[in-house]
């Protein structure tokens, strides 16, 4: 019997409950001889001020009436660096860097201290030396005991540990300067020094983040040192990306002459409000197959001196996949082709195929802003397969570009949340021995580490052996082109890419590994005078396919939020048997974590993202929550949501020991704070976080109590859920801003598990109350799928009946 397809249930089930998360535990500190230790630190601190007047540059601005100091902890012991800061006194914690010393972690903090406020630290030191707390410990021990040394901060103190190799020497290069405030006054003072006094070349644009402004300057080592000597508002320095990778495969497939036939079968919705915005090299919309989807007035370029056409070809190739999904299938079929979305072309790459060094985050914001201003009502799916692989940290830390994407998706530009789909970037492979080992070490490229964006890697189902060569990757395996987050800090950064889609294969012979037409995807060519089609591969092709899929979901569910579109793509993904064979090296949660770091949550299934079956039912819950509230003198966690689902309890009980599967995905967007201050405590990168848990066999009161007891700050990193045997578990899934997990169990065990709790955890909104962000309401989408392999089981009907009885259905099921 053919499957019957049904729409997802969109439900409103949230019940708000008062909530108080568990605070983080205490840290351990070394045992110090307080007199000896305090005298050593006092001497080091006072040495910072020796000859301070003489050491200050003659070009110093008024802000440089103080010193940059570097505080180092005793490796292996935590230190409350945030207590060094005093905003009202102008003492600023600028950055925190971490590095391994043997098996222990050494942390280094750079702090600016005004000359007339130096006694603040000395007073803390004096109290540590002479006064005790009520428990008999030295006052300020949480700070002072953890400090090993205090030294003057030098140029290296403003660069990440892994980035010191990129500090310029004699030759001037483009660098990012991160100021310690986003205020105009501080910016203008810096301009006075850098542009007017030191005569350094600067870009006119900049990016604002909470308590940071990022700008670009061309400088050598001497220039950067002069900036530090003359200004007290520099928090960080980073090397600017000098080139953008476009992953263009210009190998051409033979001319295919079926375009006119496809056009005759084409039906493009004229009144659609859904647009895929392709950020790339432009698009040649004169192409027969693209002109029905892309009007001239929907072609933008960042620089008005550029043409809007596509000379490099990459944007036109992206658009062929964005438009048709599988162009080869559309051409080969005799069926009519219905397209319910259209395309915008946002050109950020000049015709010579390479940008000069720029603040790409600002470029991205500007061109999207222009499109929104002209057509604010459009539902946009933003697609970008442009990355900057040079001068990236390779460890998952945010960049100015990735953080800009997080701001865009969060809605800081226009208070409209957006779905942003970005490529993971490509692995370069030249010989068969490199696969798949090089995929472990080839990391997701900037800005693919963006938390809110859906980052797309590549797998391949294309496997066509020939007499003289064979495909490199197995059918269903990871594409040789794909990059991963396997080498990132797994306790800190999101799982990237989240999904993988077809990116083509390589062929190997005695000379090495090569691309070829038969192991790539068919798409539209920009060379309209000589050909209509060409081949395309790698994570660019995969990203374009994901954007096409997102457009199908948005068309099916117009009321779906961007958080929901992203969530459904991740929620529908599964690991192929070959991916598990390649990268799942055991059955433990650690092994599944490693698998996810290589290929995300797997390959999305569009039918699963769009439809329910009788034995495979999805419920979508779009809700809003206020994470924080203000008490007398602090910001506290505010509420949790309890979702009581319309559950087919009787059906599940009747099925007894039958195997069933439950999948839950939680998707939300955070506001970023990307300054390099350790991304802990009040300096967390995320504005807030959300977590989910399920009741299992617990009653409602037991479940609420358990959440209140179990919830922890992000810094804890050892969250435990109930006794549910999740595939990934909370320690793996609770990274970034999308969390997905699977529970495979028996029907009888799942029968009473009808409650899901969604609760907040801390972030910088609550730790920096002076920014007045604590009272913001935020959105999230919770997706729940209940399924079984037994085709004769009907889970859909009892859920449908329950939702109608409770008046919870928000859309018509069609």
Short mmCIF file of C-alpha atoms in Angstrom, two decimals, residues 385-797:
data_model
loop_
_atom_site.label_atom_id
_atom_site.label_comp_id
_atom_site.label_asym_id
_atom_site.label_seq_id
_atom_site.Cartn_x
_atom_site.Cartn_y
_atom_site.Cartn_z
CA UNK A 385 29.07 29.31 -0.10
CA UNK A 386 31.86 31.83 0.32
CA UNK A 387 34.48 31.26 3.00
CA UNK A 388 37.77 32.73 4.18
CA UNK A 389 40.15 29.85 4.90
CA UNK A 390 43.26 31.97 5.45
CA UNK A 391 44.29 33.25 8.90
CA UNK A 392 41.54 31.37 10.72
CA UNK A 393 42.05 29.90 14.16
CA UNK A 394 40.98 26.35 13.20
CA UNK A 395 39.55 25.75 16.67
CA UNK A 396 35.93 26.88 16.35
CA UNK A 397 36.27 30.26 18.03
CA UNK A 398 34.00 33.01 16.67
CA UNK A 399 35.35 35.54 14.18
CA UNK A 400 34.03 38.99 13.33
CA UNK A 401 32.42 37.46 10.24
CA UNK A 402 30.79 34.45 11.92
CA UNK A 403 29.55 36.67 14.76
CA UNK A 404 28.06 39.04 12.19
CA UNK A 405 26.07 36.16 10.75
CA UNK A 406 24.84 35.39 14.27
CA UNK A 407 23.74 39.00 14.64
CA UNK A 408 21.97 38.94 11.28
CA UNK A 409 20.07 35.75 12.04
CA UNK A 410 19.16 37.01 15.51
CA UNK A 411 17.64 40.12 13.94
CA UNK A 412 19.88 42.92 15.23
CA UNK A 413 19.73 44.50 11.77
CA UNK A 414 15.95 44.83 11.54
CA UNK A 415 14.38 42.78 14.38
CA UNK A 416 13.56 40.03 11.87
CA UNK A 417 15.01 36.57 12.46
CA UNK A 418 16.57 34.97 9.39
CA UNK A 419 17.74 31.57 8.26
CA UNK A 420 21.31 31.65 7.01
CA UNK A 421 22.72 28.58 5.25
CA UNK A 422 26.51 28.60 4.87
CA UNK A 423 29.04 26.14 3.50
CA UNK A 424 31.54 24.40 5.72
CA UNK A 425 34.35 25.02 3.22
CA UNK A 426 36.41 22.51 1.30
CA UNK A 427 39.10 20.02 2.13
CA UNK A 428 41.95 19.94 -0.39
CA UNK A 429 42.95 16.38 -1.21
CA UNK A 430 45.47 15.23 -3.80
CA UNK A 431 46.07 11.54 -3.19
CA UNK A 432 43.95 8.63 -2.13
CA UNK A 433 45.99 7.99 1.03
CA UNK A 434 44.72 11.30 2.41
CA UNK A 435 41.11 10.10 2.59
CA UNK A 436 39.44 10.13 5.03
CA UNK A 437 42.29 11.04 7.41
CA UNK A 438 42.54 14.60 6.07
CA UNK A 439 38.82 15.14 6.76
CA UNK A 440 39.57 14.73 10.47
CA UNK A 441 42.03 17.63 10.41
CA UNK A 442 40.54 19.90 7.70
CA UNK A 443 38.36 22.18 9.77
CA UNK A 444 35.18 24.08 8.98
CA UNK A 445 36.21 27.41 7.50
CA UNK A 446 35.29 30.94 8.54
CA UNK A 447 32.39 31.90 8.87
CA UNK A 448 31.01 28.37 9.11
CA UNK A 449 31.50 28.37 12.90
CA UNK A 450 28.49 30.71 13.18
CA UNK A 451 26.19 29.36 15.90
CA UNK A 452 22.87 30.41 14.37
CA UNK A 453 23.66 29.52 10.76
CA UNK A 454 23.02 26.08 9.32
CA UNK A 455 26.46 24.93 8.21
CA UNK A 456 26.50 22.37 5.40
CA UNK A 457 29.14 19.75 4.68
CA UNK A 458 29.20 17.11 1.97
CA UNK A 459 28.69 13.38 1.58
CA UNK A 460 28.34 11.49 -1.70
CA UNK A 461 26.09 8.87 -3.21
CA UNK A 462 27.87 9.13 -6.57
CA UNK A 463 29.98 6.05 -7.12
CA UNK A 464 30.65 5.11 -10.77
CA UNK A 465 33.71 2.87 -11.22
CA UNK A 466 35.49 2.85 -14.57
CA UNK A 467 38.14 0.67 -16.16
CA UNK A 468 41.11 2.95 -15.46
CA UNK A 469 40.05 4.58 -12.21
CA UNK A 470 37.78 4.13 -9.23
CA UNK A 471 35.84 6.54 -6.99
CA UNK A 472 37.66 7.55 -3.84
CA UNK A 473 34.78 7.71 -1.34
CA UNK A 474 32.38 4.77 -0.87
CA UNK A 475 28.74 5.21 -1.81
CA UNK A 476 26.99 6.95 1.09
CA UNK A 477 30.31 8.00 2.64
CA UNK A 478 31.75 11.39 3.52
CA UNK A 479 32.71 13.39 0.44
CA UNK A 480 36.48 13.90 0.18
CA UNK A 481 35.71 17.63 -0.13
CA UNK A 482 34.05 17.99 3.28
CA UNK A 483 35.53 19.80 6.29
CA UNK A 484 34.67 18.95 9.90
CA UNK A 485 34.81 20.15 13.52
CA UNK A 486 36.50 17.01 14.79
CA UNK A 487 39.61 18.87 16.01
CA UNK A 488 37.68 21.68 17.75
CA UNK A 489 37.32 21.91 21.51
CA UNK A 490 34.41 19.49 21.90
CA UNK A 491 33.42 20.93 25.26
CA UNK A 492 32.90 24.43 23.98
CA UNK A 493 31.96 24.83 20.32
CA UNK A 494 28.95 23.72 18.27
CA UNK A 495 28.74 20.57 16.18
CA UNK A 496 29.60 21.68 12.65
CA UNK A 497 28.55 21.03 9.98
CA UNK A 498 25.07 20.17 11.20
CA UNK A 499 24.10 18.35 8.00
CA UNK A 500 25.76 16.93 4.89
CA UNK A 501 24.35 16.80 1.36
CA UNK A 502 25.60 15.61 -2.00
CA UNK A 503 28.94 17.20 -2.79
CA UNK A 504 30.37 14.83 -5.35
CA UNK A 505 33.22 12.36 -5.30
CA UNK A 506 36.80 12.17 -6.51
CA UNK A 507 38.32 9.54 -8.75
CA UNK A 508 41.76 8.06 -8.15
CA UNK A 509 44.38 6.58 -10.44
CA UNK A 510 48.12 6.07 -10.23
CA UNK A 511 48.69 9.84 -10.47
CA UNK A 512 46.45 11.02 -7.65
CA UNK A 513 42.87 12.11 -6.92
CA UNK A 514 40.81 14.11 -9.41
CA UNK A 515 37.42 15.64 -10.02
CA UNK A 516 35.45 14.50 -13.03
CA UNK A 517 32.10 15.28 -14.59
CA UNK A 518 30.53 11.95 -13.77
CA UNK A 519 31.18 12.38 -10.06
CA UNK A 520 29.88 15.94 -9.86
CA UNK A 521 26.45 17.57 -10.02
CA UNK A 522 24.86 19.12 -13.09
CA UNK A 523 24.06 22.83 -12.91
CA UNK A 524 23.70 26.02 -14.95
CA UNK A 525 26.74 27.63 -16.59
CA UNK A 526 27.51 31.34 -16.76
CA UNK A 527 29.11 30.97 -20.22
CA UNK A 528 25.87 31.43 -22.09
CA UNK A 529 27.45 31.86 -25.51
CA UNK A 530 29.15 28.47 -25.48
CA UNK A 531 27.19 26.22 -23.14
CA UNK A 532 24.11 25.98 -20.97
CA UNK A 533 25.33 23.53 -18.35
CA UNK A 534 28.42 22.65 -16.39
CA UNK A 535 29.35 20.47 -13.44
CA UNK A 536 29.54 21.49 -9.82
CA UNK A 537 30.67 19.84 -6.57
CA UNK A 538 31.94 20.15 -3.01
CA UNK A 539 30.29 21.97 -0.11
CA UNK A 540 29.07 24.78 -2.39
CA UNK A 541 26.80 22.35 -4.22
CA UNK A 542 25.67 20.86 -0.90
CA UNK A 543 24.87 24.32 0.49
CA UNK A 544 22.84 25.21 -2.59
CA UNK A 545 20.87 21.96 -2.24
CA UNK A 546 20.16 22.68 1.44
CA UNK A 547 18.85 26.12 0.47
CA UNK A 548 16.56 24.56 -2.13
CA UNK A 549 15.25 22.19 0.53
CA UNK A 550 14.68 25.09 2.93
CA UNK A 551 12.61 26.85 0.27
CA UNK A 552 10.41 23.75 -0.09
CA UNK A 553 9.82 23.69 3.67
CA UNK A 554 9.04 27.40 3.82
CA UNK A 555 6.58 27.02 0.94
CA UNK A 556 4.83 24.10 2.63
CA UNK A 557 4.68 25.87 6.00
CA UNK A 558 4.53 29.68 5.43
CA UNK A 559 4.08 30.29 9.17
CA UNK A 560 7.27 28.39 10.06
CA UNK A 561 9.93 30.54 11.73
CA UNK A 562 13.54 30.53 10.52
CA UNK A 563 14.35 28.60 13.70
CA UNK A 564 11.82 26.01 12.55
CA UNK A 565 13.20 25.70 9.01
CA UNK A 566 16.70 25.12 10.39
CA UNK A 567 15.31 22.74 12.99
CA UNK A 568 13.38 20.64 10.46
CA UNK A 569 16.45 20.21 8.25
CA UNK A 570 18.52 18.98 11.20
CA UNK A 571 15.64 16.97 12.65
CA UNK A 572 15.13 15.10 9.37
CA UNK A 573 18.80 14.15 9.02
CA UNK A 574 20.08 10.62 9.53
CA UNK A 575 23.50 9.03 9.28
CA UNK A 576 23.89 6.66 6.37
CA UNK A 577 25.13 3.17 7.10
CA UNK A 578 28.38 4.04 5.34
CA UNK A 579 28.94 7.18 7.44
CA UNK A 580 28.51 5.08 10.58
CA UNK A 581 30.83 2.45 9.17
CA UNK A 582 33.47 5.12 8.50
CA UNK A 583 33.31 7.16 11.69
CA UNK A 584 31.28 5.41 14.41
CA UNK A 585 34.01 3.44 16.16
CA UNK A 586 31.94 2.22 19.10
CA UNK A 587 28.50 2.42 20.71
CA UNK A 588 29.23 4.93 23.47
CA UNK A 589 28.12 8.55 23.55
CA UNK A 590 31.72 9.61 22.96
CA UNK A 591 31.70 7.64 19.72
CA UNK A 592 28.47 9.26 18.54
CA UNK A 593 29.96 12.63 19.45
CA UNK A 594 32.94 11.90 17.21
CA UNK A 595 30.58 10.82 14.43
CA UNK A 596 28.63 14.08 14.72
CA UNK A 597 31.84 16.11 14.59
CA UNK A 598 32.61 14.49 11.23
CA UNK A 599 29.25 14.63 9.49
CA UNK A 600 26.81 16.47 11.74
CA UNK A 601 23.46 14.79 12.24
CA UNK A 602 23.65 13.17 8.81
CA UNK A 603 21.79 13.60 5.51
CA UNK A 604 18.47 15.54 5.60
CA UNK A 605 15.40 13.81 4.20
CA UNK A 606 13.06 16.32 2.53
CA UNK A 607 10.00 14.07 2.82
CA UNK A 608 10.68 13.66 6.55
CA UNK A 609 11.05 17.44 6.88
CA UNK A 610 7.75 18.04 5.06
CA UNK A 611 5.40 15.23 6.01
CA UNK A 612 4.12 12.77 8.59
CA UNK A 613 3.15 9.17 7.99
CA UNK A 614 0.74 7.09 10.03
CA UNK A 615 3.68 5.47 11.84
CA UNK A 616 5.96 8.54 11.79
CA UNK A 617 4.43 11.65 13.36
CA UNK A 618 6.05 15.05 13.93
CA UNK A 619 4.86 17.83 16.22
CA UNK A 620 6.24 21.37 15.87
CA UNK A 621 6.01 23.76 18.81
CA UNK A 622 6.92 27.42 18.23
CA UNK A 623 7.07 29.29 21.54
CA UNK A 624 8.45 32.40 23.25
CA UNK A 625 10.09 32.54 26.65
CA UNK A 626 11.58 35.18 28.97
CA UNK A 627 14.82 33.60 30.21
CA UNK A 628 15.65 36.19 32.89
CA UNK A 629 14.11 38.47 35.47
CA UNK A 630 15.51 41.19 37.68
CA UNK A 631 15.73 40.75 41.43
CA UNK A 632 16.75 43.50 43.81
CA UNK A 633 20.41 43.55 42.88
CA UNK A 634 20.94 40.84 40.30
CA UNK A 635 19.57 39.09 37.25
CA UNK A 636 18.12 35.62 37.82
CA UNK A 637 16.64 32.84 35.71
CA UNK A 638 12.94 33.47 35.20
CA UNK A 639 10.85 30.58 33.91
CA UNK A 640 10.81 27.16 32.29
CA UNK A 641 8.24 25.81 29.85
CA UNK A 642 6.51 22.48 30.27
CA UNK A 643 5.02 20.95 27.13
CA UNK A 644 2.39 18.25 27.67
CA UNK A 645 2.13 16.54 24.32
CA UNK A 646 -0.98 14.91 22.85
CA UNK A 647 0.38 11.44 23.37
CA UNK A 648 -0.92 8.12 21.94
CA UNK A 649 -0.52 6.50 25.35
CA UNK A 650 -3.05 3.70 24.88
CA UNK A 651 -1.64 2.75 21.50
CA UNK A 652 1.90 2.65 22.89
CA UNK A 653 0.86 0.52 25.86
CA UNK A 654 -0.87 -1.91 23.53
CA UNK A 655 2.32 -2.27 21.47
CA UNK A 656 4.28 -3.47 24.50
CA UNK A 657 7.88 -4.33 23.62
CA UNK A 658 7.73 -3.06 20.04
CA UNK A 659 10.72 -0.84 19.17
CA UNK A 660 9.90 2.85 18.79
CA UNK A 661 12.01 5.93 18.27
CA UNK A 662 11.60 9.41 19.69
CA UNK A 663 13.56 12.34 18.29
CA UNK A 664 13.62 15.83 19.79
CA UNK A 665 15.23 18.93 18.28
CA UNK A 666 15.41 22.33 19.97
CA UNK A 667 16.32 25.29 17.72
CA UNK A 668 16.80 28.92 18.77
CA UNK A 669 19.01 31.92 17.94
CA UNK A 670 21.42 33.63 20.31
CA UNK A 671 22.81 37.16 20.28
CA UNK A 672 26.62 36.99 20.07
CA UNK A 673 29.30 38.68 22.13
CA UNK A 674 32.50 37.61 20.35
CA UNK A 675 35.23 39.38 22.30
CA UNK A 676 37.99 36.94 23.28
CA UNK A 677 37.48 36.90 27.02
CA UNK A 678 37.27 33.18 27.49
CA UNK A 679 33.56 32.88 26.63
CA UNK A 680 32.82 31.99 30.22
CA UNK A 681 30.72 33.48 33.00
CA UNK A 682 29.68 37.07 32.28
CA UNK A 683 31.72 37.01 29.11
CA UNK A 684 29.85 34.10 27.56
CA UNK A 685 29.61 34.24 23.76
CA UNK A 686 25.88 33.47 23.86
CA UNK A 687 23.31 35.87 25.28
CA UNK A 688 21.46 32.95 26.85
CA UNK A 689 21.02 29.24 26.27
CA UNK A 690 18.11 26.81 26.26
CA UNK A 691 18.02 23.13 27.12
CA UNK A 692 15.41 20.39 26.91
CA UNK A 693 14.65 17.32 28.99
CA UNK A 694 11.92 14.68 28.97
CA UNK A 695 10.08 13.28 31.93
CA UNK A 696 10.59 9.59 31.17
CA UNK A 697 8.72 7.81 33.95
CA UNK A 698 8.63 10.85 36.29
CA UNK A 699 5.38 12.54 37.30
CA UNK A 700 4.84 16.22 36.55
CA UNK A 701 5.93 17.40 40.01
CA UNK A 702 8.94 15.08 40.01
CA UNK A 703 9.92 16.27 36.55
CA UNK A 704 9.75 19.97 37.43
CA UNK A 705 11.76 19.34 40.57
CA UNK A 706 14.37 17.40 38.61
CA UNK A 707 14.84 20.21 36.09
CA UNK A 708 15.31 22.75 38.87
CA UNK A 709 17.88 20.53 40.52
CA UNK A 710 19.71 19.42 37.39
CA UNK A 711 20.00 22.66 35.42
CA UNK A 712 23.48 24.17 35.45
CA UNK A 713 25.40 27.05 34.11
CA UNK A 714 27.12 26.56 30.75
CA UNK A 715 30.45 26.52 32.51
CA UNK A 716 29.64 23.28 34.30
CA UNK A 717 29.74 21.13 31.16
CA UNK A 718 28.64 17.94 32.93
CA UNK A 719 24.87 18.19 32.72
CA UNK A 720 23.01 14.98 33.40
CA UNK A 721 19.49 14.29 32.19
CA UNK A 722 17.12 11.65 33.51
CA UNK A 723 17.76 7.94 33.08
CA UNK A 724 16.75 8.20 29.42
CA UNK A 725 19.35 6.54 27.24
CA UNK A 726 19.80 9.28 24.65
CA UNK A 727 21.97 8.53 21.62
CA UNK A 728 24.15 11.63 22.10
CA UNK A 729 23.25 12.73 25.61
CA UNK A 730 23.17 16.28 26.99
CA UNK A 731 26.94 16.66 27.28
CA UNK A 732 27.24 16.24 23.50
CA UNK A 733 24.06 17.82 22.19
CA UNK A 734 24.12 20.93 24.42
CA UNK A 735 26.55 22.90 22.28
CA UNK A 736 25.67 25.89 20.10
CA UNK A 737 22.05 26.90 19.57
CA UNK A 738 20.50 23.77 18.10
CA UNK A 739 20.23 20.53 20.06
CA UNK A 740 18.97 17.25 18.63
CA UNK A 741 18.86 13.77 20.13
CA UNK A 742 17.25 10.34 19.74
CA UNK A 743 15.78 7.90 22.24
CA UNK A 744 15.23 4.37 20.96
CA UNK A 745 13.21 2.28 23.38
CA UNK A 746 10.09 0.15 23.69
CA UNK A 747 6.57 1.44 23.14
CA UNK A 748 5.50 0.63 26.72
CA UNK A 749 8.43 2.59 28.19
CA UNK A 750 7.63 5.59 26.03
CA UNK A 751 3.92 5.53 26.86
CA UNK A 752 4.22 7.81 29.91
CA UNK A 753 6.91 10.09 28.45
CA UNK A 754 4.63 12.84 27.20
CA UNK A 755 6.22 15.87 28.91
CA UNK A 756 9.15 17.93 27.66
CA UNK A 757 10.71 20.74 29.65
CA UNK A 758 12.48 23.66 27.98
CA UNK A 759 14.51 25.77 30.36
CA UNK A 760 17.06 28.60 30.16
CA UNK A 761 20.67 28.71 31.25
CA UNK A 762 22.85 31.70 31.87
CA UNK A 763 24.51 33.94 29.28
CA UNK A 764 25.92 37.42 28.95
CA UNK A 765 22.47 39.05 29.06
CA UNK A 766 22.21 38.05 32.72
CA UNK A 767 25.85 38.64 33.63
CA UNK A 768 26.11 42.16 32.21
CA UNK A 769 22.98 43.91 33.48
CA UNK A 770 24.31 47.35 32.53
CA UNK A 771 23.60 46.48 28.87
CA UNK A 772 19.87 46.22 29.69
CA UNK A 773 19.25 43.08 27.66
CA UNK A 774 18.04 40.85 30.48
CA UNK A 775 14.30 41.44 29.91
CA UNK A 776 14.20 40.35 26.27
CA UNK A 777 11.73 37.71 25.14
CA UNK A 778 13.18 35.02 22.89
CA UNK A 779 11.80 32.43 20.51
CA UNK A 780 12.45 28.75 20.18
CA UNK A 781 11.14 25.83 18.16
CA UNK A 782 10.75 22.36 19.61
CA UNK A 783 10.27 19.49 17.13
CA UNK A 784 9.19 16.07 18.34
CA UNK A 785 8.89 12.96 16.17
CA UNK A 786 7.49 9.63 17.31
CA UNK A 787 8.01 6.71 14.91
CA UNK A 788 8.20 2.97 14.52
CA UNK A 789 9.31 0.71 11.69
CA UNK A 790 6.05 -1.24 11.94
CA UNK A 791 4.05 -0.01 8.94
CA UNK A 792 0.69 -1.21 10.30
CA UNK A 793 0.86 0.97 13.44
CA UNK A 794 -1.23 4.18 13.45
CA UNK A 795 0.28 6.80 15.74
CA UNK A 796 -1.09 9.72 13.74
CA UNK A 797 -4.83 9.34 14.34
#
